[in-house]
CSV table of C-alpha atoms in Angstrom, one decimal:
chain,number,residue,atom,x,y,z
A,1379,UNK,CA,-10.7,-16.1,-12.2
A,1380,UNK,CA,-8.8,-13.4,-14.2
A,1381,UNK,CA,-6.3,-14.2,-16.8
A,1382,UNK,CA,-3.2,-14.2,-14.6
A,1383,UNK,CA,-4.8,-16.6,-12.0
A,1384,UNK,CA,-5.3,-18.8,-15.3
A,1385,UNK,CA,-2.0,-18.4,-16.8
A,1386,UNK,CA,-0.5,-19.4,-13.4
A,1387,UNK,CA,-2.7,-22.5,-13.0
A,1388,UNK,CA,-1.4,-24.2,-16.4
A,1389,UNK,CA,1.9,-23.2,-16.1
A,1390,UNK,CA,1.8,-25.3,-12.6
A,1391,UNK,CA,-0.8,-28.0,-14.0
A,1392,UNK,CA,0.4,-28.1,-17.6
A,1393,UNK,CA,-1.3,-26.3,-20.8
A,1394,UNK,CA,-3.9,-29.2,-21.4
A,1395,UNK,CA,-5.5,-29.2,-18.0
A,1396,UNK,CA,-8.9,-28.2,-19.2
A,1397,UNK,CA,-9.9,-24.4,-18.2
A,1398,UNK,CA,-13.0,-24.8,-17.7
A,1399,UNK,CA,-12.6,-27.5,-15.1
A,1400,UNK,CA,-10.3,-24.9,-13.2
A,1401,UNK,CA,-12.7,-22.5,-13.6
A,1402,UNK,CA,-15.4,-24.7,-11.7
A,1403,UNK,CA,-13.3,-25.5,-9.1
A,1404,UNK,CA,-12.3,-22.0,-8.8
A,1405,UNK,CA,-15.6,-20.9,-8.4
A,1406,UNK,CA,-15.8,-23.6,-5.5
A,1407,UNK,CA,-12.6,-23.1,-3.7
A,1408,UNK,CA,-12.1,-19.3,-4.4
A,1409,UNK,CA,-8.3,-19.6,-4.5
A,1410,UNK,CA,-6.2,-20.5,-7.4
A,1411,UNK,CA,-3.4,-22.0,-4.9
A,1412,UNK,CA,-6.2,-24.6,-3.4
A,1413,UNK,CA,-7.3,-25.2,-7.1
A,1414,UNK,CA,-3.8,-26.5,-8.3
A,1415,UNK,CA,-3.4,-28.5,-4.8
A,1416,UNK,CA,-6.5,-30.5,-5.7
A,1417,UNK,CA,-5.7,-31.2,-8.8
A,1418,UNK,CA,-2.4,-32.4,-8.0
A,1419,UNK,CA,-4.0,-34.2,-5.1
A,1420,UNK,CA,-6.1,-36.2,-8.0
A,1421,UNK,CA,-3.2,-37.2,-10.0
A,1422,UNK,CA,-1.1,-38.3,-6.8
A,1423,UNK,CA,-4.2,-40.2,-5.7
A,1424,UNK,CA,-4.5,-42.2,-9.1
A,1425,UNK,CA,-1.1,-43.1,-9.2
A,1426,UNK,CA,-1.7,-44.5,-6.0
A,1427,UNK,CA,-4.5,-46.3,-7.5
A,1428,UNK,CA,-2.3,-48.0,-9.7
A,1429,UNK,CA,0.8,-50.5,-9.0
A,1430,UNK,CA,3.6,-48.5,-9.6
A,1431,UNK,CA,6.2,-51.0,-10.9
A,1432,UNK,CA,5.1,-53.6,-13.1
A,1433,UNK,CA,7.5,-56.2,-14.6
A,1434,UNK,CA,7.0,-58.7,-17.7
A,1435,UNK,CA,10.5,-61.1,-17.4
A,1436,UNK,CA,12.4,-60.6,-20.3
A,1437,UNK,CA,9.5,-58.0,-22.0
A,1438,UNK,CA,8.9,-54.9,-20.4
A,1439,UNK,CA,9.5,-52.9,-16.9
A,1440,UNK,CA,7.1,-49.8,-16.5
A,1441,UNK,CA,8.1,-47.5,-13.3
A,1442,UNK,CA,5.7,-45.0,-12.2
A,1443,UNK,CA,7.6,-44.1,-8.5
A,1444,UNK,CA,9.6,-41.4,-10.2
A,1445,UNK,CA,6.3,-39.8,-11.4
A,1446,UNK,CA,4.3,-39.8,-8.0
A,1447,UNK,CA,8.3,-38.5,-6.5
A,1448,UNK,CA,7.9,-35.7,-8.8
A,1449,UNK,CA,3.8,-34.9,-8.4
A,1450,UNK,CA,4.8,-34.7,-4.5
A,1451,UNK,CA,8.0,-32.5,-5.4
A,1452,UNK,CA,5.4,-30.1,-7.3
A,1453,UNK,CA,2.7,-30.2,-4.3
A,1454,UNK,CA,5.4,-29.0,-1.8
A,1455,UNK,CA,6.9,-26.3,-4.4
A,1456,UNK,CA,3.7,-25.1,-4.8
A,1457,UNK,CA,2.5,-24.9,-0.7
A,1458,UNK,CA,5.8,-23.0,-0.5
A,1459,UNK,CA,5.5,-20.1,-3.6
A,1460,UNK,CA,3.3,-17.4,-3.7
A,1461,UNK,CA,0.3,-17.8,-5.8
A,1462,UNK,CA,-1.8,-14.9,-7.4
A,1463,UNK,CA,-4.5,-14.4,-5.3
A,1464,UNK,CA,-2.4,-14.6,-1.9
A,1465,UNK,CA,-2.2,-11.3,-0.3
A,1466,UNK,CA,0.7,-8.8,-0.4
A,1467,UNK,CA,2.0,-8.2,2.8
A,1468,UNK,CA,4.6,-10.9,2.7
A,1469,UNK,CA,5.8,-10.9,6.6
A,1470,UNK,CA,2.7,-12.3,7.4
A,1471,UNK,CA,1.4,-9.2,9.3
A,1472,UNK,CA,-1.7,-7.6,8.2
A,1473,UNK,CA,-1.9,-3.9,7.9
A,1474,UNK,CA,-1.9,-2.2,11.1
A,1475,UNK,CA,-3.2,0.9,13.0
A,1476,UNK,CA,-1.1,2.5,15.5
A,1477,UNK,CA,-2.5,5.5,17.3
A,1478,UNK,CA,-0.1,8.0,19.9
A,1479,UNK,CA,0.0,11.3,21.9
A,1480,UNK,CA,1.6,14.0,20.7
A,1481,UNK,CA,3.4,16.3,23.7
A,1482,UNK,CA,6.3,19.3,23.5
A,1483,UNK,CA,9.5,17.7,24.3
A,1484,UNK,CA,10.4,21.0,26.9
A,1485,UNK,CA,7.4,22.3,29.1
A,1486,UNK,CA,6.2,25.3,28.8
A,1487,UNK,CA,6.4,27.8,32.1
């Protein structure tokens, strides 16, 4: 993983996500896109974990649903930017070969 791929990874992930956890799953998924998708993946599953509203009458309300609203916003932002490593072509056609005859326009007597 080059420096760019990194930078790109903690500006989606946050900048403590711990590099050299990225790196490791890096080196296992090959693409940085995949990398932040299981990552987020992770934190969406433990908040599922969890209860997400807990009240205490009268003491405390803690409300996680706006957190696993916004982890879900970031996984489909994320499917639908370009990441890094993804290749150039953007139209979704690879490069292609295209062979043809050359021939006069008039005939020749």
């Amino acid at each position: 993983m080059d420096e760019f791929q990194r930078s790109w990874l903690l500006a989606q992930l946050g900048p403590d996500t711990d590099s050299a956890d990225l790196e490791r799953r890096f080196f296992r998924l090959r693409s940085v896109r995949a990398v932040a998708l299981e990552v987020l993946g992770e934190r969406r599953a433990k908040l599922l974990g969890d209860p997400l509203k807990v009240t205490v009458d009268g003491v405390v309300t803690m409300d996680l649903q706006e957190n696993l609203r916004g982890i879900e916003r970031q996984i489909d932002a994320i499917c639908q930017t370009s990441a890094p490593d993804d290749p150039e072509d953007g139209d979704g056609e690879g490069n292609t070969l295209a062979t043809s005859f050359m021939v006069p326009s008039r005939r020749y007597r």
